[in-house]
Coordinates of C-alpha atoms and ligand atoms in Angstrom, one line a residue:
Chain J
X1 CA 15.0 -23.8 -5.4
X2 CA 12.3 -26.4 -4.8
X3 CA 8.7 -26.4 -3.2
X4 CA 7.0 -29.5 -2.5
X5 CA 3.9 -30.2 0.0
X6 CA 4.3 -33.0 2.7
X7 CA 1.6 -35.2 1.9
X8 CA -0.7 -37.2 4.3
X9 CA -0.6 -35.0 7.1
X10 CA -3.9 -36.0 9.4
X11 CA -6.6 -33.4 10.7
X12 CA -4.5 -32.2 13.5
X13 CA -5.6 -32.1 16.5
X14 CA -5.2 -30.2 20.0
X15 CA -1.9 -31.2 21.4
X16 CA -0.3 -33.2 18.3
X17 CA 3.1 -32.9 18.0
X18 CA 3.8 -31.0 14.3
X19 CA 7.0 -31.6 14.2
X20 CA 7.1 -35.7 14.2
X21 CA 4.3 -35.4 11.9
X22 CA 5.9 -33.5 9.2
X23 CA 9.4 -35.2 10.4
X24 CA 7.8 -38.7 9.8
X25 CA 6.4 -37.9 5.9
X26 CA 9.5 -35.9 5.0
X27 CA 12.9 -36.6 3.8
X28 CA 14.4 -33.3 5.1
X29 CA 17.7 -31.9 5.2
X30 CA 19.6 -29.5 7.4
X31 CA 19.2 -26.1 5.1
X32 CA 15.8 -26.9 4.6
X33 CA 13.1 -24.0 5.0
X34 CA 10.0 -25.5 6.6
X35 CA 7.0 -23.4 6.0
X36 CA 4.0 -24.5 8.1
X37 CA 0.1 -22.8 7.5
X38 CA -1.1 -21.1 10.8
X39 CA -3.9 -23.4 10.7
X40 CA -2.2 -26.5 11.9
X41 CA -0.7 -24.9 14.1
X42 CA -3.5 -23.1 16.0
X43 CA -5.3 -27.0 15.9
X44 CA -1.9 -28.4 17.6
X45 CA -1.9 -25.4 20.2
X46 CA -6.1 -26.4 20.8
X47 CA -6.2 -22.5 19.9
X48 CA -9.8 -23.3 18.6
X49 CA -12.6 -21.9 20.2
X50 CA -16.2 -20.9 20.4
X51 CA -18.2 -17.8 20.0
X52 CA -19.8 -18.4 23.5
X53 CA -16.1 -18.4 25.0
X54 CA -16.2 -14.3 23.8
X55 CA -19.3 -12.6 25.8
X56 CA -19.3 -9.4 24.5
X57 CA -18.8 -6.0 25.9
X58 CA -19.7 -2.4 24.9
X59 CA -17.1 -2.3 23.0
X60 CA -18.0 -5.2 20.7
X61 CA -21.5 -4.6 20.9
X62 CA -20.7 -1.2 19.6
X63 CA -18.7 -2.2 17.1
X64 CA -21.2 -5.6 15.8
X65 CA -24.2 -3.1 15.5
X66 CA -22.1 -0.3 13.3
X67 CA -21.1 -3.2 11.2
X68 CA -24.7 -4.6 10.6
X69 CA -25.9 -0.9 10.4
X70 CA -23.3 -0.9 7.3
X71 CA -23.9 -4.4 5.9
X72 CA -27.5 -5.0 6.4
X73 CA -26.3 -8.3 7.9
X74 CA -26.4 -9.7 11.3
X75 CA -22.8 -9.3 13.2
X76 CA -22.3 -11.7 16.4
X77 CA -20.9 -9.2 19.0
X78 CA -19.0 -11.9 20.1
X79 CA -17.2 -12.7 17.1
X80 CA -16.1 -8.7 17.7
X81 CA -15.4 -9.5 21.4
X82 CA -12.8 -12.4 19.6
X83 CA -11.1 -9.7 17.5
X84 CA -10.2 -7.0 20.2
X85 CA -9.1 -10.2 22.9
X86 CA -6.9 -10.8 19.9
X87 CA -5.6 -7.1 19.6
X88 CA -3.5 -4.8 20.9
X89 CA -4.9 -2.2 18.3
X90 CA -7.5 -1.1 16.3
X91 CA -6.8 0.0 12.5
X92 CA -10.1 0.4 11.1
X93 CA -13.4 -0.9 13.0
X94 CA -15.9 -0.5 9.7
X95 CA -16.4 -1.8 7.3
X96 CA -14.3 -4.2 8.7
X97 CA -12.0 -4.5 11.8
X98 CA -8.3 -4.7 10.8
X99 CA -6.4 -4.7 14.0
X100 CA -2.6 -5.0 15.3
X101 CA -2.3 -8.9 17.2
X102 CA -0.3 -9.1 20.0
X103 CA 2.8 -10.6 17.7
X104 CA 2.4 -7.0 15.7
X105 CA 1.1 -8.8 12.6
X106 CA -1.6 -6.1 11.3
X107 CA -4.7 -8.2 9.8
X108 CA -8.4 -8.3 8.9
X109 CA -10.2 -9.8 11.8
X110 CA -7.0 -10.4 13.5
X111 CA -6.6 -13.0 11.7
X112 CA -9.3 -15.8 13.3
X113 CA -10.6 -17.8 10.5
X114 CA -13.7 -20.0 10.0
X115 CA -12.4 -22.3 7.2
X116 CA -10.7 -25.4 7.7
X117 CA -11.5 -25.2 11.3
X118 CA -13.9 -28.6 12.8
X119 CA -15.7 -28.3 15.7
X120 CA -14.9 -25.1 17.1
X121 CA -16.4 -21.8 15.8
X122 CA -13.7 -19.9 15.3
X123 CA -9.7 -21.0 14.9
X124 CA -7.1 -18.0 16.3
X125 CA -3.9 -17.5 15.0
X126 CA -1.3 -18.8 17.2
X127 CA -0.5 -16.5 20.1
X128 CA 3.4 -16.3 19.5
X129 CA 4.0 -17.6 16.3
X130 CA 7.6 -16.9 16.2
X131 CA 7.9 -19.3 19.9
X132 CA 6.0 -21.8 17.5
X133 CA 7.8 -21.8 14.7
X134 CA 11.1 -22.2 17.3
X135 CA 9.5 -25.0 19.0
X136 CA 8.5 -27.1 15.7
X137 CA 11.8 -26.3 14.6
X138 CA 13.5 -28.0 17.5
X139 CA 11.6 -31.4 16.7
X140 CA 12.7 -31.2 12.6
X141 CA 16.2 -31.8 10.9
X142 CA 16.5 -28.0 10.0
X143 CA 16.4 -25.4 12.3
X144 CA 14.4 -22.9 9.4
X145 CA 10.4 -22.8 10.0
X146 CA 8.5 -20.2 8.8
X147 CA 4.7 -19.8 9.8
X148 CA 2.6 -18.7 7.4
X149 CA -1.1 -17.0 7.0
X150 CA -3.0 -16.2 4.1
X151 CA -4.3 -12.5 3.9
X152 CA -5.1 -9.4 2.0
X153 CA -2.9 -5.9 1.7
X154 CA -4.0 -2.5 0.8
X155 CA -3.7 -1.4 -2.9
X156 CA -3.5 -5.0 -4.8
X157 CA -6.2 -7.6 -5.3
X158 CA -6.7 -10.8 -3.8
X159 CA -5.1 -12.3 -1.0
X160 CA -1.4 -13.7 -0.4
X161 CA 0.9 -16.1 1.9
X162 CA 2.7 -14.2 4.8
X163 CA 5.0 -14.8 7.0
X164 CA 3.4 -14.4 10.5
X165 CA 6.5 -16.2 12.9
X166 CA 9.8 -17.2 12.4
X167 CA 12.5 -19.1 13.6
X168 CA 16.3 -20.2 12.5
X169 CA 16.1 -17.6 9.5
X170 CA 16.4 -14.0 9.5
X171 CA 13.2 -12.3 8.4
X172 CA 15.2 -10.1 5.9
X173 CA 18.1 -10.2 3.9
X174 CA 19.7 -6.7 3.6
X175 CA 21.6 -5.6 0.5
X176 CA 21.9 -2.1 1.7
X177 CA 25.9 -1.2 1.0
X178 CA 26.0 -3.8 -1.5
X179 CA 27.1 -3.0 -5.4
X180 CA 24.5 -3.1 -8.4
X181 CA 25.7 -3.7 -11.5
X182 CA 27.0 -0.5 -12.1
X183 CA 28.8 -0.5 -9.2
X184 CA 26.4 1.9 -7.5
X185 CA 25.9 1.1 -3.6
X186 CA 22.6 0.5 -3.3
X187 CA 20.5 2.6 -1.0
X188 CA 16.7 1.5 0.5
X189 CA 16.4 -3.0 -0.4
X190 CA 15.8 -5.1 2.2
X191 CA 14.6 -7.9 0.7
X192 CA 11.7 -9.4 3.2
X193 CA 12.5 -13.1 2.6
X194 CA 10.3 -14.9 4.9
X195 CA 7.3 -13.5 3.5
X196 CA 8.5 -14.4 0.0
X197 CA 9.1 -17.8 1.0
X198 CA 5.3 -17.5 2.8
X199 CA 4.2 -16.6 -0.5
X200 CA 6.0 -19.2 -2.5
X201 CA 4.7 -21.6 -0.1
X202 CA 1.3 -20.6 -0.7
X203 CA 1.0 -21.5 -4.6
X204 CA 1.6 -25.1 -3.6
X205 CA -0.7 -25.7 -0.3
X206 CA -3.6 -23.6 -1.7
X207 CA -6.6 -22.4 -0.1
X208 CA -8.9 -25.2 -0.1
X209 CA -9.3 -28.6 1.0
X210 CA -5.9 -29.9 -0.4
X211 CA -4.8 -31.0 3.1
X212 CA -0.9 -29.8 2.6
X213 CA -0.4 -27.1 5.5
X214 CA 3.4 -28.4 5.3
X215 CA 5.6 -27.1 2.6
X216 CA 9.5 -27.8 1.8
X217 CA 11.6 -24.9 0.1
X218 CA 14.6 -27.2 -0.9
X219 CA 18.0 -25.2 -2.1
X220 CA 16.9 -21.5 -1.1
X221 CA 20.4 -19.4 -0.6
X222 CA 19.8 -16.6 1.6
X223 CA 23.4 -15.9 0.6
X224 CA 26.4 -14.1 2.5
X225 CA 24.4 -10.5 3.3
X226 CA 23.6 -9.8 6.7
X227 CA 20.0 -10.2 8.0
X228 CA 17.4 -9.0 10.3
X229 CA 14.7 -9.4 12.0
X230 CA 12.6 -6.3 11.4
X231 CA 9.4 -7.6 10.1
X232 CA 6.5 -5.4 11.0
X233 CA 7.1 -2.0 10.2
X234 CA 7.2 0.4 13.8
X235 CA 4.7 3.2 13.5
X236 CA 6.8 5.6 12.9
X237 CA 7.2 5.3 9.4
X238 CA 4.3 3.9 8.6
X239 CA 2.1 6.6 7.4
X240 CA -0.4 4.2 6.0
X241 CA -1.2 3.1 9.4
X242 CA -0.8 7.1 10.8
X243 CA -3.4 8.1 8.1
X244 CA -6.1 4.9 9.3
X245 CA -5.7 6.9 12.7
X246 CA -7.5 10.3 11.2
X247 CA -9.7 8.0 8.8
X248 CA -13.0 7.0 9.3
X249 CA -15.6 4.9 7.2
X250 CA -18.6 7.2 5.8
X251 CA -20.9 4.6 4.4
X252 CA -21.9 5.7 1.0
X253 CA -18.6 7.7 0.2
X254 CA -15.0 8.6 1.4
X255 CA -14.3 10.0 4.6
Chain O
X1 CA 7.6 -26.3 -8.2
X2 CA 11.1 -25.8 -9.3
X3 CA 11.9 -21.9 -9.3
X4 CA 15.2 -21.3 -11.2
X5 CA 17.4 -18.8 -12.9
X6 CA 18.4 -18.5 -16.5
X7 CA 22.0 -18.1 -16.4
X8 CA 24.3 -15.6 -18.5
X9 CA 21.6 -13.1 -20.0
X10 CA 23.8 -10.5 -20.9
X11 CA 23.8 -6.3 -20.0
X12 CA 20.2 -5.7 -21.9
X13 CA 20.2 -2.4 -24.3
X14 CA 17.4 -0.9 -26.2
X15 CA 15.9 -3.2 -29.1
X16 CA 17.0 -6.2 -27.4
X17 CA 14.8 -9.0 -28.2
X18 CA 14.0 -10.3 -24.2
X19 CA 12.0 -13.8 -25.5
X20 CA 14.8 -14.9 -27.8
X21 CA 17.8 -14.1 -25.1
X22 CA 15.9 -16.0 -22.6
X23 CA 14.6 -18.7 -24.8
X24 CA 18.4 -19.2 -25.8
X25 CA 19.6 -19.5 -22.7
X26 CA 16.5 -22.1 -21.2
X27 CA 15.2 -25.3 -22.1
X28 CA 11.6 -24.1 -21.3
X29 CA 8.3 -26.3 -21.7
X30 CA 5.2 -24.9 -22.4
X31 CA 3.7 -25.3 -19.2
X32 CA 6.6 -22.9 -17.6
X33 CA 5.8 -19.4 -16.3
X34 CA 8.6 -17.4 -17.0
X35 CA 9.0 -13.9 -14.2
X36 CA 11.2 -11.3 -15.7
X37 CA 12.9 -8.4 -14.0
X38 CA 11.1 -4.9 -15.2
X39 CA 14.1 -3.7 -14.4
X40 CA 15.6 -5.9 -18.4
X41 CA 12.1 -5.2 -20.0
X42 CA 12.5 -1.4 -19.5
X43 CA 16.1 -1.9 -20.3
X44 CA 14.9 -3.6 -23.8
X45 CA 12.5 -0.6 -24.7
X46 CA 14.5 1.8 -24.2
X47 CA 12.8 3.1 -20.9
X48 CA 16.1 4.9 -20.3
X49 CA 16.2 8.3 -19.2
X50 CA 17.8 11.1 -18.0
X51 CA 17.0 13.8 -15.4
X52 CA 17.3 16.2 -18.5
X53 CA 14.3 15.0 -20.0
X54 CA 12.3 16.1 -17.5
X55 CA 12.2 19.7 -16.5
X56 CA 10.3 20.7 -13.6
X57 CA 7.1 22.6 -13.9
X58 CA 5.5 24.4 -10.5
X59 CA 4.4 21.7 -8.9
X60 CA 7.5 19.4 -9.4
X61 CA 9.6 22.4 -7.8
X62 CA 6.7 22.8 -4.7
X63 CA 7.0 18.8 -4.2
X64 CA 10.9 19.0 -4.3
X65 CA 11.4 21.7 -2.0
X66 CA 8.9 20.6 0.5
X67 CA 11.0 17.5 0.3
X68 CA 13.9 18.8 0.5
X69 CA 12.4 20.7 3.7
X70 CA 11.5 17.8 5.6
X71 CA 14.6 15.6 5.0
X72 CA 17.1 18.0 5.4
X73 CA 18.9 17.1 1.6
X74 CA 19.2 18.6 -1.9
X75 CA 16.0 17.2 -4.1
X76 CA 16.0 17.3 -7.7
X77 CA 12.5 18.9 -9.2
X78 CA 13.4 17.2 -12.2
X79 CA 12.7 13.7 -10.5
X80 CA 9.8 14.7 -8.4
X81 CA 8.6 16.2 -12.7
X82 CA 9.6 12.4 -13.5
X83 CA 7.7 10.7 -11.1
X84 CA 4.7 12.9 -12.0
X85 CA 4.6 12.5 -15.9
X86 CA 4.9 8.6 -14.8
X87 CA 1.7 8.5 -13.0
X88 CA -1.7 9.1 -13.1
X89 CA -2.6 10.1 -9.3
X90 CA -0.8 11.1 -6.1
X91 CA -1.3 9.3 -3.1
X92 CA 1.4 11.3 -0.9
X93 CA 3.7 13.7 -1.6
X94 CA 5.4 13.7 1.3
X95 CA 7.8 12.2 2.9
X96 CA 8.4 10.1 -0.6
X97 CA 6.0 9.9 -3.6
X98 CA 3.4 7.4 -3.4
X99 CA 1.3 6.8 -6.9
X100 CA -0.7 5.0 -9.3
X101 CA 1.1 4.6 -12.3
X102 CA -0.4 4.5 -15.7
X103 CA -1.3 1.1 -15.7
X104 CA -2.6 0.8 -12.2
X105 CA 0.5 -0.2 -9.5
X106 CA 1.2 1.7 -6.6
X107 CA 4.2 2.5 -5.9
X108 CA 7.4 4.7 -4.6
X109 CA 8.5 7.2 -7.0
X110 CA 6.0 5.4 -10.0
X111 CA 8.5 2.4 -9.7
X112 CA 11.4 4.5 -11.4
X113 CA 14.8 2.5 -10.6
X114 CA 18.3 4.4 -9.7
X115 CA 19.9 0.7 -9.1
X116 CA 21.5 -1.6 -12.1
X117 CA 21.0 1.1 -14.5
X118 CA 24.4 2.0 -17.1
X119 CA 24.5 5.4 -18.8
X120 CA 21.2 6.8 -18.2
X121 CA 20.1 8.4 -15.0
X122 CA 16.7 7.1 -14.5
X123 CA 14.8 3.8 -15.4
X124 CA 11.3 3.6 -16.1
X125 CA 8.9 1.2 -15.4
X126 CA 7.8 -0.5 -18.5
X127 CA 4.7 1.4 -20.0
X128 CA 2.2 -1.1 -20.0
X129 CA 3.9 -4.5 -18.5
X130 CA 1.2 -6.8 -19.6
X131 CA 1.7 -5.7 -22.9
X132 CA 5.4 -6.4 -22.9
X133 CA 4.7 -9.5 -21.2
X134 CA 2.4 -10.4 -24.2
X135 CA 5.1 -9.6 -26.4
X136 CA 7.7 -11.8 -24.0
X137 CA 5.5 -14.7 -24.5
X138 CA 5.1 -14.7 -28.1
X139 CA 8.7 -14.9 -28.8
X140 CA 8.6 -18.1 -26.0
X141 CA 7.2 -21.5 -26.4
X142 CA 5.3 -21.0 -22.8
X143 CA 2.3 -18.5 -22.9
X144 CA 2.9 -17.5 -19.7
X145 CA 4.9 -13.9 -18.5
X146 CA 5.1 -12.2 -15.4
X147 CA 7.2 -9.1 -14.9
X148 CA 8.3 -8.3 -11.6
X149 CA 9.5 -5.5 -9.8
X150 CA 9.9 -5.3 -5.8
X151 CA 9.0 -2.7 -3.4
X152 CA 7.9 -1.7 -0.1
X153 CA 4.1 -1.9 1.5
X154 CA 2.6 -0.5 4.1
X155 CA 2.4 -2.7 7.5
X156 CA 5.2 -5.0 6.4
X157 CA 8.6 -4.1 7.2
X158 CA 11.6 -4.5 3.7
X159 CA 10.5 -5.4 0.1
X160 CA 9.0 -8.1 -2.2
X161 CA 8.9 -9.3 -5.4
X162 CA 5.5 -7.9 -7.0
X163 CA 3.7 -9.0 -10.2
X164 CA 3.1 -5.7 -12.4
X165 CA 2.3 -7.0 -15.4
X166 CA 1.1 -10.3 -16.5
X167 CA -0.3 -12.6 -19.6
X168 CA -1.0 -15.9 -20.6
X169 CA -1.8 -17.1 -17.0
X170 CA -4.9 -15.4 -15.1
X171 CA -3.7 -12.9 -12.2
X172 CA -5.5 -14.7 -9.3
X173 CA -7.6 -17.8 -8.8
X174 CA -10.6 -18.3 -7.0
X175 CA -11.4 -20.4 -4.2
X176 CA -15.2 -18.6 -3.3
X177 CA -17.4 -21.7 -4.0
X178 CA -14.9 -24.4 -3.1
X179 CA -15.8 -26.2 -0.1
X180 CA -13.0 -25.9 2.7
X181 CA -11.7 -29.5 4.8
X182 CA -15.4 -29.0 7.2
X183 CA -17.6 -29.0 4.2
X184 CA -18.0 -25.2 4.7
X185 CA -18.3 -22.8 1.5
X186 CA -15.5 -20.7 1.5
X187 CA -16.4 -16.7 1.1
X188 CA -13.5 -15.0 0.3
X189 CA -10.7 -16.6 -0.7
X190 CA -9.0 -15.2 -4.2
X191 CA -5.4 -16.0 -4.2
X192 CA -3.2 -13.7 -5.8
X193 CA -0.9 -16.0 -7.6
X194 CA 1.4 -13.7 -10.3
X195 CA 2.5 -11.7 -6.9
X196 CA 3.0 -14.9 -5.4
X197 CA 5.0 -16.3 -8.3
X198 CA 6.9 -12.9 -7.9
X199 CA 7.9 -13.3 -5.0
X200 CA 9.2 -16.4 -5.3
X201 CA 10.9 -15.6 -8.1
X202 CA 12.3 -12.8 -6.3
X203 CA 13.8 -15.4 -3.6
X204 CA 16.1 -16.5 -6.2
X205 CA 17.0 -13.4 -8.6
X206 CA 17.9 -11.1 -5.9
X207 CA 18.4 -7.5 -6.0
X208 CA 22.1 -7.2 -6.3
X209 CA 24.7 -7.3 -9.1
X210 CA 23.5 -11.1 -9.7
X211 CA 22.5 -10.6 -12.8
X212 CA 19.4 -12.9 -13.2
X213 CA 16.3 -11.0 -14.2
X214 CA 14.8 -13.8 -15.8
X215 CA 13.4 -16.9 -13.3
X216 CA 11.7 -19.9 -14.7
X217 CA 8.6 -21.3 -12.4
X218 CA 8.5 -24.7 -13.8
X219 CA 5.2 -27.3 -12.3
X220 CA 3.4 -24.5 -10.9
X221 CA -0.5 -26.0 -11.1
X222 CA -2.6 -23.1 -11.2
X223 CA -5.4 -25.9 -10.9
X224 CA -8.9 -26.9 -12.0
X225 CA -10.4 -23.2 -10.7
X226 CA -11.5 -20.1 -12.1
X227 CA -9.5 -17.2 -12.4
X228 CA -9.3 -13.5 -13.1
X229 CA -7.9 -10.3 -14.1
X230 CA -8.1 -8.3 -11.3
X231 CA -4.5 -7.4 -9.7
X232 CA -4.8 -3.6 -8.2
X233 CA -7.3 -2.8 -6.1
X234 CA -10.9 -0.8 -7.6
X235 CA -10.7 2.4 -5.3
X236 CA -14.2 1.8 -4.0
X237 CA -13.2 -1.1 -1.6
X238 CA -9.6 0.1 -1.0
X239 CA -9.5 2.0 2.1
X240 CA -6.6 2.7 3.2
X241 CA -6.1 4.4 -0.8
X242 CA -9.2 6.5 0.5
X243 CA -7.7 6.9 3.9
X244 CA -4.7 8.5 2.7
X245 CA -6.8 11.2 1.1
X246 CA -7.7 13.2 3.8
X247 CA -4.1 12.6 5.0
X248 CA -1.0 14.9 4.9
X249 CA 2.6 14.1 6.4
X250 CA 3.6 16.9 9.4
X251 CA 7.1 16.7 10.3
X252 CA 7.9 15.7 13.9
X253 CA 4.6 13.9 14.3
X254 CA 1.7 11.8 12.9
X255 CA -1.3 14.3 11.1
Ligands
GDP1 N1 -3.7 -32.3 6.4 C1 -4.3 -31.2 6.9 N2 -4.4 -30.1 6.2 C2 -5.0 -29.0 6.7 C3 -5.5 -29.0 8.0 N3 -6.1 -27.8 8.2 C4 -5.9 -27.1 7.1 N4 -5.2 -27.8 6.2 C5 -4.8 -27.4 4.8 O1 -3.8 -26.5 5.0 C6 -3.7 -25.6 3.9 C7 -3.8 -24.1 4.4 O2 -5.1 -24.0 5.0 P1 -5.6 -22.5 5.3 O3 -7.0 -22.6 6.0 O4 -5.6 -21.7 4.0 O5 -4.5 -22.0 6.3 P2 -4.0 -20.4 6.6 O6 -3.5 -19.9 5.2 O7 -2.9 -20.6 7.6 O8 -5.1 -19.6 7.1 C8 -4.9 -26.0 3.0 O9 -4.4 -26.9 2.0 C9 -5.8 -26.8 3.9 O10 -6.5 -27.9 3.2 C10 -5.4 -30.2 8.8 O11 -5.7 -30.2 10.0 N5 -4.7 -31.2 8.2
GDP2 N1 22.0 -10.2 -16.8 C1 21.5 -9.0 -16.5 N2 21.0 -8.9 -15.3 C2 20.4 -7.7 -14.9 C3 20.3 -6.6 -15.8 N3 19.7 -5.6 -15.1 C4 19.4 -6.0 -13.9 N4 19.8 -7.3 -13.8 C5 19.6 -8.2 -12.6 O1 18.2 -8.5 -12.5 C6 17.9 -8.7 -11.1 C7 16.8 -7.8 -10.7 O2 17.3 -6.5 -10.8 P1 16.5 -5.3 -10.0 O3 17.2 -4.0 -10.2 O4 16.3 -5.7 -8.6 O5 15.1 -5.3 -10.8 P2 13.6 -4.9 -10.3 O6 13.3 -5.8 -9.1 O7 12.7 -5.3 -11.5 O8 13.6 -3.5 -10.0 C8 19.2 -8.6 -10.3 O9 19.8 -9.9 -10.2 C9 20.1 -7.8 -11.3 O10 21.5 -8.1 -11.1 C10 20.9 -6.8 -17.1 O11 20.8 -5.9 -17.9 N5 21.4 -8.0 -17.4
MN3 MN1 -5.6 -17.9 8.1
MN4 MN1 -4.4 -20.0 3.4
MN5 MN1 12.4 -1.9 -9.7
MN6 MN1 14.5 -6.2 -7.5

């Protein structure tokens, strides 16, 4: 397998059309994967936007003066207001707010970021990425897009690429009946591909100014093994997310 | 970057020497990061066990029976004594083992493998897998290991290739400094890259009777930025660790 960035994509801007401009600066084939960073995205669908588009309610208020109360910092109750028009769910509101989006991707600040962004205050992730990744994918030589974010997880250090939307691959690859090499059937992997490919995609295009929110994987087999499109976890099941529910943050010490 | 396998490593046993099987089958450079399957380093040292080894002391037998309550089937104490002589805390206990193994990963069951293991019952997690990667490395003319394993996380639905040990390479590198595409500092951006490299790696090995545990990750640029050692989370900062300590699984509905 082979990952390489398209190179000279412009700033994008509100209403570009992704597709031509990754189409136009690369050479791709049919069985391509074409991961694509949230970012450019969110510029192409003008989901930029400004503090003063979130006036704040109770609820954010609420939230922005717990969260300055903890920090010692100032907190914009309308960068709060941003989070929970972003969310169908709150995780955790202190010492930071990690919330469910509408797509189900669970994420610190529900994902908006600040970085990269011109202009605009505040850059939200795409409202549907899996309709975006579908849509790009229609303008592109492959039918395989994969929208990725960068973010942190619970237990390990630092941050990682995601998968946040899909489109023309199945999000998992499921070797559940499948021999191992003692000829045991194997019982619990589902391999989650698109976020490995999210990943892989993310040691190429970086973090930083590089400019390469487009990246080919060249020569990935998913294989013959039936797939799905399970992707977030449902609750049930999730008993990190049940425990958040009966958790709250003590400053100073564990709840 | 060019991920790909190396072809015709045999059934591993105890003693086997990893680095000179790999570096036979591989025309590796010295800029290559080579990912290896935990499942072939525990294989080489002998991390082979049996249920026998481990009889069950009190709490084994209360963890296995409570088990065995709530899902209905026969659970062996002896692997509920295994997965506690493998770790150093409990996360849950119910309904699977979540813990922190010796050298710091969380995990299912302390990482302990029933798949693509001959003779023995159980395989072990290597004992400290940045040693053994240190080890791997030596014997390879790149400096740079990382061994994999894949599991499940919370949030995300199906598994992924995971870094657990590393050397030669730093663990994550850091973009807090950098200035982003608007000029703007960034403020929190530390990439994870060995879990990234895992799961990429893990894209191409597969978890099946494939037989390639060993991936090279050949023009990976970790780039002109500083990196670190940090790979599993400090409790103080990991909430969701802290969240599940005031939480306990009740069958039939969320705590
Ligand atoms: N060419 C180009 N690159 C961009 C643009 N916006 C962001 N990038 C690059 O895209 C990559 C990913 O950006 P990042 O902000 O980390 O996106 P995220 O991971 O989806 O949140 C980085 O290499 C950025 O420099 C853009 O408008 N044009
Ligand atoms: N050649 C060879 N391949 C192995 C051996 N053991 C496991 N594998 C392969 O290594 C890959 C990873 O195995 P897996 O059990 O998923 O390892 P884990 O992810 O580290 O738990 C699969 O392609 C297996 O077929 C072995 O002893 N020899
Ligand atoms: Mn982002
Ligand atoms: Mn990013
Ligand atoms: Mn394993
Ligand atoms: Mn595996």
């Amino acid at each position: 397998m082979e990952l390489f960035t398209v190179a000279d994509i412009p700033e994008i801007e509100p209403g570009d059309d992704l597709a031509a401009i990754i189409a136009d600066r690369a050479d791709l084939r049919a069985d391509d994967v074409v991961c694509v960073a949230s970012t450019v995205v969110s510029k192409a669908e003008g989901r930029i936007a400004d503090l003063a588009d979130f006036p704040a309610g109770p609820r954010a208020r609420e939230i922005a003066d717990r969260l300055a109360a903890i920090t010692g910092e100032e907190k914009d109750p309308r960068f709060a207001q941003a989070v929970l028009e972003e969310s169908v769910d709150l995780l955790m509101e202190a010492p930071f707010l990690l919330t469910e989006t509408r797509f189900g991707h669970i994420g610190v600040n529900a994902g908006i970021d600040r970085s990269n962004v011109p202009d605009g205050d505040l850059l939200l992730l795409p409202k549907r990425p899996s309709e975006s990744a579908a849509r790009i994918a229609d303008g592109l030589p492959t039918d395989s897009v994969v929208i990725t974010d960068t973010c942190g997880r619970p237990f390990r250090y630092g941050q990682r690429g995601v998968a946040i939307g899909w489109d023309g691959l199945p999000a998992s690859r499921d070797w559940r009946g499948q021999r191992d090499r003692d000829g045991r059937e194997m019982g619990v992997t589902v391999q989650n591909v698109i976020d490995e490919l999210a990943a892989a995609a993310n040691l190429v295009a970086g973090e930083g100014a590089g400019g390469t929110p487009a990246v080919v994987a060249r020569d990935f087999e998913f294989g013959d093994l039936p797939g799905s499109d399970n992707h977030f976890r449902e609750i049930e099941g999730d008993y990190v997310r049940q425990a958040l529910r009966g958790w709250s943050y003590q400053a100073g010490g564990e709840a």
